[in-house]
mmCIF file of C-alpha atoms in Angstrom:
data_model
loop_
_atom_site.group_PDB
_atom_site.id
_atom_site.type_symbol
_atom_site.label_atom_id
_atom_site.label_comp_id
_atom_site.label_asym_id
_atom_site.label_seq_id
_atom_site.Cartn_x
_atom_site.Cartn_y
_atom_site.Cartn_z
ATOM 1 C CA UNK A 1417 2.631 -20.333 6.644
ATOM 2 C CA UNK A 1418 1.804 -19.839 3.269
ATOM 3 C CA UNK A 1419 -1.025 -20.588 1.506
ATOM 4 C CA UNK A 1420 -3.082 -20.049 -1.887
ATOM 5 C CA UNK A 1421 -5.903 -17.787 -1.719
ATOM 6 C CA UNK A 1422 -9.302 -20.041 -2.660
ATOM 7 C CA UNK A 1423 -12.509 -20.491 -0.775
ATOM 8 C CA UNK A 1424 -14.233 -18.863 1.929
ATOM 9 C CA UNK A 1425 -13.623 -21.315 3.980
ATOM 10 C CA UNK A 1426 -9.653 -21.943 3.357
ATOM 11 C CA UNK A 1427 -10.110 -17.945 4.167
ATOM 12 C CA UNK A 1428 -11.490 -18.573 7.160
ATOM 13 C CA UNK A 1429 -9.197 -21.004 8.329
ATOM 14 C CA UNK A 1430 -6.215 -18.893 7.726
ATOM 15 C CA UNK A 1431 -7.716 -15.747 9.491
ATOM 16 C CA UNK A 1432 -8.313 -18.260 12.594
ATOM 17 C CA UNK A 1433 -5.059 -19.416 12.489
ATOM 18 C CA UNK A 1434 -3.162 -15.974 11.816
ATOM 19 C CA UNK A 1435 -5.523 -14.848 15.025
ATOM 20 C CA UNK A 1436 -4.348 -17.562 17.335
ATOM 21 C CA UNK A 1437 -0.535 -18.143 16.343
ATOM 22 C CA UNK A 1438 2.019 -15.497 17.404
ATOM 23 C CA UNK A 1439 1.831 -12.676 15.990
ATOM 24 C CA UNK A 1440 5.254 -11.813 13.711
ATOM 25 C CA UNK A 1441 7.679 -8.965 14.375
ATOM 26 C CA UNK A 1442 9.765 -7.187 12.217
ATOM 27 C CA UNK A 1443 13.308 -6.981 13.148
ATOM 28 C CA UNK A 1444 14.846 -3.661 13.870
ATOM 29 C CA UNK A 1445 17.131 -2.471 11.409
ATOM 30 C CA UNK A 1446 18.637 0.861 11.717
ATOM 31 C CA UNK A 1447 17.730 3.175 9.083
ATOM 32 C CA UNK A 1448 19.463 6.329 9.758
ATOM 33 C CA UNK A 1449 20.333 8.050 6.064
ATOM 34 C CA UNK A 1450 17.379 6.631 4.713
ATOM 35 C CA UNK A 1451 14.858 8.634 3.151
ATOM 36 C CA UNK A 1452 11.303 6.604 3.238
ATOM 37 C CA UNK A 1453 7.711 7.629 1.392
ATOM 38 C CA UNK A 1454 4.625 6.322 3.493
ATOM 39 C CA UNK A 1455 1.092 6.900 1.573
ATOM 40 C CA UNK A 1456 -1.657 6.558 3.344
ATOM 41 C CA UNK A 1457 -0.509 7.731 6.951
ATOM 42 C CA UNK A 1458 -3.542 8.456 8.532
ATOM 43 C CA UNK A 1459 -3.580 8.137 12.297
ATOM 44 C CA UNK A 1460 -5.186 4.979 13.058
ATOM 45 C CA UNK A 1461 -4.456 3.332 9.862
ATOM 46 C CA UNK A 1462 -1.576 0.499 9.418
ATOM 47 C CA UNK A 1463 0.190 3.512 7.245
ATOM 48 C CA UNK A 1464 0.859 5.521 10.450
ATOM 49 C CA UNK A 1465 2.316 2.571 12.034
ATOM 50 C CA UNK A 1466 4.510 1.842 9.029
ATOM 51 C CA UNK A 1467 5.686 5.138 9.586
ATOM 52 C CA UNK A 1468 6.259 5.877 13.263
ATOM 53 C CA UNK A 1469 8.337 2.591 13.528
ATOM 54 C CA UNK A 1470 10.551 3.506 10.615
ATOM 55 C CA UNK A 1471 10.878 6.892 12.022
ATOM 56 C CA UNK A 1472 11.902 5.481 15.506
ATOM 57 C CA UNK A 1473 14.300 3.142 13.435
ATOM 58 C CA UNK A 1474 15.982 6.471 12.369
ATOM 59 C CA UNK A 1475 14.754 7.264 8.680
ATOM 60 C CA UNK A 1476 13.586 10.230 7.468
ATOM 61 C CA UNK A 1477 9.727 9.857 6.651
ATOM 62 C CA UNK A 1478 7.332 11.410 4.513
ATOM 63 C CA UNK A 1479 3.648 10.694 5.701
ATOM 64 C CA UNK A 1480 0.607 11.313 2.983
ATOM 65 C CA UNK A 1481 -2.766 11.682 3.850
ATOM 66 C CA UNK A 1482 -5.796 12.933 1.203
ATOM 67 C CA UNK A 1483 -6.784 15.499 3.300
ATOM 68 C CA UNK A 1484 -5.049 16.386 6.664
ATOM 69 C CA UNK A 1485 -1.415 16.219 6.259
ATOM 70 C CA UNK A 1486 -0.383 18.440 9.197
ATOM 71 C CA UNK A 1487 -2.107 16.416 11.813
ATOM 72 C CA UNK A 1488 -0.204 12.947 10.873
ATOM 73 C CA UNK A 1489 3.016 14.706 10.916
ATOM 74 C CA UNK A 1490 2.291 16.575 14.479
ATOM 75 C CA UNK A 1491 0.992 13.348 15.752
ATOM 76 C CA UNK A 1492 3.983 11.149 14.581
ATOM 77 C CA UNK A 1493 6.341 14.226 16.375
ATOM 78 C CA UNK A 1494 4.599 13.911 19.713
ATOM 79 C CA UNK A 1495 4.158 10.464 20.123
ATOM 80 C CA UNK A 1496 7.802 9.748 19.209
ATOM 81 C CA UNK A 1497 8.927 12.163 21.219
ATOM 82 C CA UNK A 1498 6.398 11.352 23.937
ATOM 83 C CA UNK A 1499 8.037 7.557 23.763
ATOM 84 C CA UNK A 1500 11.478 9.516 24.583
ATOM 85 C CA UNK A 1501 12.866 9.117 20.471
ATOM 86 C CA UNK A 1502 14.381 12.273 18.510
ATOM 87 C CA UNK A 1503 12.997 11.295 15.052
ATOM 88 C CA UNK A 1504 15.558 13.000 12.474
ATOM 89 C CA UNK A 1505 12.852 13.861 9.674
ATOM 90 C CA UNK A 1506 9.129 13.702 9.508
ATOM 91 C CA UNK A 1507 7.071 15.314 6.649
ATOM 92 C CA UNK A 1508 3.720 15.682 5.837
ATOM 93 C CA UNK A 1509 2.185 16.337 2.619
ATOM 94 C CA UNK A 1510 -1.508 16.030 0.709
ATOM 95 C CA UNK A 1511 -1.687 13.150 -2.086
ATOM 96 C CA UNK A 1512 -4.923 12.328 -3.281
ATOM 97 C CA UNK A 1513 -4.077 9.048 -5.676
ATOM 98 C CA UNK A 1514 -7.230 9.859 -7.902
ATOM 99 C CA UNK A 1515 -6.053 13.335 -9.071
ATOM 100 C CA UNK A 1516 -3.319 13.529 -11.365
ATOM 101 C CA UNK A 1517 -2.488 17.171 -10.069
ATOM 102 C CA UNK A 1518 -2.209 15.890 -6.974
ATOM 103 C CA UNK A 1519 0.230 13.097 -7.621
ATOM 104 C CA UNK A 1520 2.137 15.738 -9.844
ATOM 105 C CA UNK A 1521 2.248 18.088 -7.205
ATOM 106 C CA UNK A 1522 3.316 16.045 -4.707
ATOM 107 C CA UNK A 1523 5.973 14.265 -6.594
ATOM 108 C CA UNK A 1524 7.488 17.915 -7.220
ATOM 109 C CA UNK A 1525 7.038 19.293 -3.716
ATOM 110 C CA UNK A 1526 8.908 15.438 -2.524
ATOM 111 C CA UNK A 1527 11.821 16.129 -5.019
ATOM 112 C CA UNK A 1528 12.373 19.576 -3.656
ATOM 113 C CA UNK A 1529 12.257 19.022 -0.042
ATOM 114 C CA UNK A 1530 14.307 15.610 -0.222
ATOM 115 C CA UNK A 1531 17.062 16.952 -2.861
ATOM 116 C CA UNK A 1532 15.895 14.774 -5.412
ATOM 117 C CA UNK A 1533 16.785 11.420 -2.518
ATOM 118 C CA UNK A 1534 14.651 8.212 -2.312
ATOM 119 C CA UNK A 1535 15.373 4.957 -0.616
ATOM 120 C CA UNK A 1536 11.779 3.388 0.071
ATOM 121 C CA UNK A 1537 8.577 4.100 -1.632
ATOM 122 C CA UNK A 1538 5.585 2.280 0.387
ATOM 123 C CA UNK A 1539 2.507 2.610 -1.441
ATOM 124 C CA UNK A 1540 0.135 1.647 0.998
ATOM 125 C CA UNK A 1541 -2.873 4.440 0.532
ATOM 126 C CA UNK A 1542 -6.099 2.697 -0.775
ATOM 127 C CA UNK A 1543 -9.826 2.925 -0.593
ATOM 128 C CA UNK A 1544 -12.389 0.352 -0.009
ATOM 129 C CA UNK A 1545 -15.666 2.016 -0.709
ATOM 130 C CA UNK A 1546 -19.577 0.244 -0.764
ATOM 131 C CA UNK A 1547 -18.529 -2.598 1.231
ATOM 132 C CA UNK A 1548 -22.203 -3.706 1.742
ATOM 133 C CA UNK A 1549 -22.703 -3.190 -1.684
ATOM 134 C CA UNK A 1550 -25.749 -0.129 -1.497
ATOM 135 C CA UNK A 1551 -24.514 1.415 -4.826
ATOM 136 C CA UNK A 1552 -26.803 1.171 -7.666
ATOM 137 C CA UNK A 1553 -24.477 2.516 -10.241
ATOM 138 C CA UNK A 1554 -20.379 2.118 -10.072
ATOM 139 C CA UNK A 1555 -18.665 5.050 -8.765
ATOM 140 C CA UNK A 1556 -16.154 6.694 -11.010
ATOM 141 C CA UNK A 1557 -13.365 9.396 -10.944
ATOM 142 C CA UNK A 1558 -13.071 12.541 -12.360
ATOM 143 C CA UNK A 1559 -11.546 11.407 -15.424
ATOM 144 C CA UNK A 1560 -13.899 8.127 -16.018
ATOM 145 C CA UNK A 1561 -12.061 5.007 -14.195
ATOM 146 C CA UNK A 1562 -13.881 2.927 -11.582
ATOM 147 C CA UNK A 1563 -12.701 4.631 -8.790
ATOM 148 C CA UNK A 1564 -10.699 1.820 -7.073
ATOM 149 C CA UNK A 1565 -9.054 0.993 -9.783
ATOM 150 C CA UNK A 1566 -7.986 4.498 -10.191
ATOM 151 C CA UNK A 1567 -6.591 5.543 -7.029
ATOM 152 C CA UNK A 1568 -5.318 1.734 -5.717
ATOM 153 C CA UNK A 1569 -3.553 1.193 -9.157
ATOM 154 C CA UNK A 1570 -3.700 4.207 -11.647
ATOM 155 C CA UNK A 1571 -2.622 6.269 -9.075
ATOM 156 C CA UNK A 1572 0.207 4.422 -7.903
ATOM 157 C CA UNK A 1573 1.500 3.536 -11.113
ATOM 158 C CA UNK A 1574 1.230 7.347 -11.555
ATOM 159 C CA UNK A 1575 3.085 8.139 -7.940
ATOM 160 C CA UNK A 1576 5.811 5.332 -8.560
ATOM 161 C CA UNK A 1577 6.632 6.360 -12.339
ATOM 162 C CA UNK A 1578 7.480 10.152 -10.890
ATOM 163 C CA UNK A 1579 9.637 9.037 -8.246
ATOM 164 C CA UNK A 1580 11.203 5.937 -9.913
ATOM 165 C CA UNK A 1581 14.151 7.968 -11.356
ATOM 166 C CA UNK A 1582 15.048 8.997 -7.935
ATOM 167 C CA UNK A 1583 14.528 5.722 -6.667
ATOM 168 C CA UNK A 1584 16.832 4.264 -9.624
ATOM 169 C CA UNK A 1585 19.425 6.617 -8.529
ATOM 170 C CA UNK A 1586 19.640 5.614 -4.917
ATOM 171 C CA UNK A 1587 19.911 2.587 -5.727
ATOM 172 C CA UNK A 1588 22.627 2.719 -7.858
ATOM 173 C CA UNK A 1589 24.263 4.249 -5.024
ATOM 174 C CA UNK A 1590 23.382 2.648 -1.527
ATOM 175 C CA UNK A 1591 22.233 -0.585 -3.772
ATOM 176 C CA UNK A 1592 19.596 -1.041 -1.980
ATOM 177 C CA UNK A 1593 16.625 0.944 -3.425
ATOM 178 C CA UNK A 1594 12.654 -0.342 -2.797
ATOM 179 C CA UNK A 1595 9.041 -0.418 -3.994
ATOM 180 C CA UNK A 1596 6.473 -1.808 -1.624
ATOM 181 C CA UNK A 1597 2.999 -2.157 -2.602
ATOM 182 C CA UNK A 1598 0.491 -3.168 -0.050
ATOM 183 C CA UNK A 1599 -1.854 -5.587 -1.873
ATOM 184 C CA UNK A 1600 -4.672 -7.960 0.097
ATOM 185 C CA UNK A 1601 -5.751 -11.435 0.402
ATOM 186 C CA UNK A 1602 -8.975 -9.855 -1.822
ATOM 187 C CA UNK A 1603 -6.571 -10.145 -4.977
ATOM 188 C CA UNK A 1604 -8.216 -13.390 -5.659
ATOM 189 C CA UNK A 1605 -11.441 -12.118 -6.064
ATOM 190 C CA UNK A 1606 -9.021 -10.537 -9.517
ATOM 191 C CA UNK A 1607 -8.239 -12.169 -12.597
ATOM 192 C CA UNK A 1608 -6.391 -11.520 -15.173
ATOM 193 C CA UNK A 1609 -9.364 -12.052 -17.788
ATOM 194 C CA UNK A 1610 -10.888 -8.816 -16.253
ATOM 195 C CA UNK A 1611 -7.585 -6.439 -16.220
ATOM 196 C CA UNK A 1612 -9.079 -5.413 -19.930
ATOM 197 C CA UNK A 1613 -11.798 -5.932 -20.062
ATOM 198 C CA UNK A 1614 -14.855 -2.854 -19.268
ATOM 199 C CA UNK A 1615 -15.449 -2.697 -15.107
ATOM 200 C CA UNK A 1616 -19.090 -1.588 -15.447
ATOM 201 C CA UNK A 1617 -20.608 -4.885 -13.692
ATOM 202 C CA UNK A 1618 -18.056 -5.060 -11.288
ATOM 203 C CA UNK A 1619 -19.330 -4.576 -7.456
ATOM 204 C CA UNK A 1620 -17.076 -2.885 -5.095
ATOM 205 C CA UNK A 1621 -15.342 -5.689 -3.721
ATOM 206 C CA UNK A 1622 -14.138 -7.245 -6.654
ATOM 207 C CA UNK A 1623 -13.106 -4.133 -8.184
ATOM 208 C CA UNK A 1624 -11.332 -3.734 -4.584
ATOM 209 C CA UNK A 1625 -9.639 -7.177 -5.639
ATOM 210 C CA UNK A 1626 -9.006 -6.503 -9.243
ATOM 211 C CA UNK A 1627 -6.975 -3.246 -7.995
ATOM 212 C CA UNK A 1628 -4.935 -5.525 -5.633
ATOM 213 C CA UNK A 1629 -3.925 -8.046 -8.177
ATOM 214 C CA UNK A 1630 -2.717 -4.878 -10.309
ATOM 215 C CA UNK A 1631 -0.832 -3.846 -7.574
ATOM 216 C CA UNK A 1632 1.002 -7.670 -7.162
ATOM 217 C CA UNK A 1633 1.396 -7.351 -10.863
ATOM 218 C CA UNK A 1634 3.043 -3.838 -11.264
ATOM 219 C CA UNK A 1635 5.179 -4.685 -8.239
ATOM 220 C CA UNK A 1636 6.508 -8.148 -10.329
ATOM 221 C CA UNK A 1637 7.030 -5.965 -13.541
ATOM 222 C CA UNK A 1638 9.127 -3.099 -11.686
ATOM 223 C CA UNK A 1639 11.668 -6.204 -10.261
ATOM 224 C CA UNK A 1640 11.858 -7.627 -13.640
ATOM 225 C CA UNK A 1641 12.436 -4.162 -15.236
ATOM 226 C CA UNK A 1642 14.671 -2.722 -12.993
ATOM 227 C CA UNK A 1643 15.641 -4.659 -10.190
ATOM 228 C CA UNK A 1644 19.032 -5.780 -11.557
ATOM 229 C CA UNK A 1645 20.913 -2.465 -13.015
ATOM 230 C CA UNK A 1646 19.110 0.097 -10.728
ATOM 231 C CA UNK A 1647 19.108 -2.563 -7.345
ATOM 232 C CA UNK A 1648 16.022 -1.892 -6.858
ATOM 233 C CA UNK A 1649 13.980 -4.631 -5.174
ATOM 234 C CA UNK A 1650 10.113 -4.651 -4.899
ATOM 235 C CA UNK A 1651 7.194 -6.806 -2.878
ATOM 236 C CA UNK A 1652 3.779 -6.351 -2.630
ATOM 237 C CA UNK A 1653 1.883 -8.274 0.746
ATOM 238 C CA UNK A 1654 -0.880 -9.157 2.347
ATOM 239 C CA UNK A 1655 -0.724 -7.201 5.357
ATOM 240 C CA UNK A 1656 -3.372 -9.167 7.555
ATOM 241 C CA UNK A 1657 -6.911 -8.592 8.696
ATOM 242 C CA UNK A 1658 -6.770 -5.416 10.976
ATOM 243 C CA UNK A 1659 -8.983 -3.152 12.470
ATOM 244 C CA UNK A 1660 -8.275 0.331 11.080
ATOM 245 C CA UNK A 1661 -9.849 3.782 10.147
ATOM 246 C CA UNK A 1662 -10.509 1.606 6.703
ATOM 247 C CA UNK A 1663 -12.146 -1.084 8.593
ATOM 248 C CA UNK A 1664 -14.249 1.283 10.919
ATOM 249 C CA UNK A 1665 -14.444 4.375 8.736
ATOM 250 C CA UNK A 1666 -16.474 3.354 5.693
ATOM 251 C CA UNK A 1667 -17.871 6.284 3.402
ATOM 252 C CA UNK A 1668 -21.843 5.864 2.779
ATOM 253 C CA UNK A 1669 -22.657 3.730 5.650
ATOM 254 C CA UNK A 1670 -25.953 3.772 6.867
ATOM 255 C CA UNK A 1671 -26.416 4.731 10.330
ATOM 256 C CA UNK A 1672 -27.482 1.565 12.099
ATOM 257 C CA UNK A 1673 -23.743 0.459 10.992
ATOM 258 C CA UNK A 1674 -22.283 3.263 12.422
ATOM 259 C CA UNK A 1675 -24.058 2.711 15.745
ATOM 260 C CA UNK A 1676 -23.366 -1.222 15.529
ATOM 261 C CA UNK A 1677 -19.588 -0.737 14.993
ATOM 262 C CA UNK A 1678 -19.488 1.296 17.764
ATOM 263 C CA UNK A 1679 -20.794 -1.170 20.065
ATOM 264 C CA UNK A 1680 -18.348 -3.848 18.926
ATOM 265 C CA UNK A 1681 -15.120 -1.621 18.501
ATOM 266 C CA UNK A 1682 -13.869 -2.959 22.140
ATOM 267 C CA UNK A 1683 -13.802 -6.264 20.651
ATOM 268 C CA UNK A 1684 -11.989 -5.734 17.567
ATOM 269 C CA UNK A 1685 -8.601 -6.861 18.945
ATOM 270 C CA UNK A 1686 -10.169 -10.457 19.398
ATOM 271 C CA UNK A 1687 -10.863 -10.773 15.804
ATOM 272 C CA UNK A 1688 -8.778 -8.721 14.440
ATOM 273 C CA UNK A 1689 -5.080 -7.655 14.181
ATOM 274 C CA UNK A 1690 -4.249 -4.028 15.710
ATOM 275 C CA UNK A 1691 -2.726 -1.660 13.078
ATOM 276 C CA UNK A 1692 0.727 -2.001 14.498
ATOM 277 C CA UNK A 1693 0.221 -5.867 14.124
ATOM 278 C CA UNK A 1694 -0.504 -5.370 10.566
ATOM 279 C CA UNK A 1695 2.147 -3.061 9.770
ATOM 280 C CA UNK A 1696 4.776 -5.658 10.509
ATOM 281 C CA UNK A 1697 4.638 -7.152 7.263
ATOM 282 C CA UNK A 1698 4.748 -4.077 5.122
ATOM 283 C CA UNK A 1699 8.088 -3.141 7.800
ATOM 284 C CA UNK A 1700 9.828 -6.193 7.333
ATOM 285 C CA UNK A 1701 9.820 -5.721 3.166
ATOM 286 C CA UNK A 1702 10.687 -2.472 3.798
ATOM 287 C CA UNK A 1703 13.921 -3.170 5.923
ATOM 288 C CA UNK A 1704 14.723 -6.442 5.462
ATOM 289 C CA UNK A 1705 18.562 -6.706 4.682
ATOM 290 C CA UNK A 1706 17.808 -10.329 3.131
ATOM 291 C CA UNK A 1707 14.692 -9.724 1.065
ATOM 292 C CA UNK A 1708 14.518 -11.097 -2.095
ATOM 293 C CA UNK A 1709 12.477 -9.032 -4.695
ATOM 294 C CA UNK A 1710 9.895 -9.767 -7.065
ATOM 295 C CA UNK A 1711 7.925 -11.890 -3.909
ATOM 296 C CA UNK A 1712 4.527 -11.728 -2.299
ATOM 297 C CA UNK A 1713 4.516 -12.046 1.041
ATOM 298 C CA UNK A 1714 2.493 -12.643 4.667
ATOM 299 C CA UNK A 1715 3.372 -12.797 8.093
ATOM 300 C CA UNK A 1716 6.612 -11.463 7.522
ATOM 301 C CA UNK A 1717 7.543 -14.755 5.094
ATOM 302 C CA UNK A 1718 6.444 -15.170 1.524
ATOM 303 C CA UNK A 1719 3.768 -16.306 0.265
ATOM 304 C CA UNK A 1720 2.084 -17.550 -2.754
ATOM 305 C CA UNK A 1721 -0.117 -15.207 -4.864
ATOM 306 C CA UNK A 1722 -3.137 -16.477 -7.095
ATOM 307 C CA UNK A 1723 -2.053 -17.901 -10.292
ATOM 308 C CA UNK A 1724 -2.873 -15.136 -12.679
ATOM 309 C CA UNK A 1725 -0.205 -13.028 -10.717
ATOM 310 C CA UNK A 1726 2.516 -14.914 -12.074
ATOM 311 C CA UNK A 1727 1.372 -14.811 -15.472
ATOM 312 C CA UNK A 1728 4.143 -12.463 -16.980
ATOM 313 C CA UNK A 1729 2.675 -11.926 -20.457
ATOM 314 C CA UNK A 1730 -0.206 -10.209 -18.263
ATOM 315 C CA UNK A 1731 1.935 -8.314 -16.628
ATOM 316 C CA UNK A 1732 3.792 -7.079 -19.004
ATOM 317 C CA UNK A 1733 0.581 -6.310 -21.148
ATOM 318 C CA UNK A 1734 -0.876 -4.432 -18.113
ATOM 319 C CA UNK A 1735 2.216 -2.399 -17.542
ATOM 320 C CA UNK A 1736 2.667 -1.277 -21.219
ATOM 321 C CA UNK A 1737 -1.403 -0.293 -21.175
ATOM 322 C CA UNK A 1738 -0.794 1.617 -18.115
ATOM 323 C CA UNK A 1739 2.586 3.055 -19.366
ATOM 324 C CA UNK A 1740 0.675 4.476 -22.398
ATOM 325 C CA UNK A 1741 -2.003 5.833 -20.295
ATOM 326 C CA UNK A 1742 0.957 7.268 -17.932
ATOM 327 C CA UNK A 1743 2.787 9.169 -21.082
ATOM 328 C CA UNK A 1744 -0.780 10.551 -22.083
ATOM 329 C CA UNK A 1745 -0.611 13.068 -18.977
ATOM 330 C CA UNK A 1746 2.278 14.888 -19.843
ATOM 331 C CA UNK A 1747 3.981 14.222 -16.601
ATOM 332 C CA UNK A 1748 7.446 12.403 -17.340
#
């Protein structure tokens, strides 16, 4: 089903129905001799899912995390192996999207350890941060951006402009190389209007949404740039409303929330999707023998993105903007 982000209520709707229909699988596809990037691996979050399935499928997977690496890759190890699977490859490695180091470092320590070999780039990592919307002033990086808009989009631009040469080369290769940026039904609280314009009035969520529609957009611009010589194909998705260390692991909460979440956790598969439910989406793009790129999708299918995400003159003005800001950190 696929429908056109609008109103609360035509929100509503859909999560009902997305809740109550069957829930989508991914097909297996075997993915031995591919070499797969997973940000944002977190155990809990729809990341680590991404991950342990295409590990199980056969792929050799590096996990991210901002802070504790180690743990996701130990964890992926022993539950795979506790499920009776041999995966063939699992890293772990820091990436914090909001540090240019970071993304640098990582990006050099990926090239090493994989022999300069990329097949999939997933750049799922995000942050949602004041989602009751307590801040009094906006919260910015080290370096000045809002800081969703600098580690949902800067820093993947950032992350995906380091690897893409590998990822060009693959693909000229295997020809099948792949970007895959997990976006969110809140990329129609974006618009286009506000891509260039100053963020200082924006609250959290719509900064959260502006970031997403970024993401939709630099996903369409990498297809039309490069999908045909370097066959490389790109999505970015909606990966359904899930309950996930995002969902219950806010930053500032107050402490009534805390206590209140905690109550209500063992009913958070009623309402919401499980993390390995949500990941399907984000698995399918990634594997998918017959995806087309350059699409949005849901549910496994495609979907239909806001408007402004198919305006291409935005897109290309928002790449070429970012591009510049890209070349200013020294880092090609």
């Amino acid at each position: 089903m696929a429908y056109r982000p609008g109103s609360g209520l035509s929100k509503a709707f859909h999560h009902t129905w997305e809740l109550c229909s069957p829930k989508p699988m991914a097909e297996r596809v075997d993915m031995s001799g591919r070499k797969v990037i997973v940000t944002g691996g977190t155990p809990g979050s729809i990341g680590y899912q991404v991950a342990r399935t295409l590990a199980a499928w056969g792929a050799d997977v590096a996990v991210t995390c901002p802070r504790d690496s180690a743990t996701a890759r130990e964890t992926l190890l022993r539950e795979l192996r506790d499920a009776g699977q041999r995966p063939n490859g699992i890293e772990g490695h820091r990436l914090d999207l909001a540090d240019p180091r970071s993304v640098a470092d990582f990006a050099a320590w990926y090239r090493e350890t994989s022999g300069g070999r990329l097949d999939v780039l997933i750049n799922n990592a995000g942050i949602l941060r004041d989602v009751l919307w307590r801040w009094r002033e906006r919260r910015v990086s080290a370096d000045g951006f809002e800081i969703h808009w600098r580690t949902n989009y800067l820093g993947t631009f950032h992350l995906t402009r380091l690897l893409l040469p590998m990822l060009l080369d693959s693909g000229r290769r295997s020809g099948d190389a792949r970007v895959i940026n997990v976006s969110s039904h809140q990329h129609d609280k974006g618009s286009n209007d506000r891509l260039f314009a100053s963020p200082d009035r924006l609250d959290s969520w719509t900064a959260y949404g502006q970031s997403k529609l970024a993401l939709i957009h630099h996903a369409f611009a990498l297809q039309r740039r490069y999908g045909e010589d370097g066959n490389l194909r790109t999505a970015a998705l909606h990966p359904g409303s899930a309950y996930s260390n995002m969902t219950f692991g806010w930053q500032d909460e107050p402490r009534w929330l805390r206590r209140t979440k905690r109550l209500f956790t063992p009913l958070a598969p009623l309402i919401l999707l499980t993390p390995a439910q949500a990941a399907q989406t984000t698995i399918h793009c990634a594997t998918d023998p017959h995806l087309e790129g350059g699409h949005y999708h849901e549910r496994c299918a495609k979907a239909e993105p806001i408007p402004d995400a198919r305006d291409e003159a935005a897109s290309r003005r928002l790449w070429e903007e970012t591009d510049r800001w890209f070349r200013s950190l020294g880092q090609q």
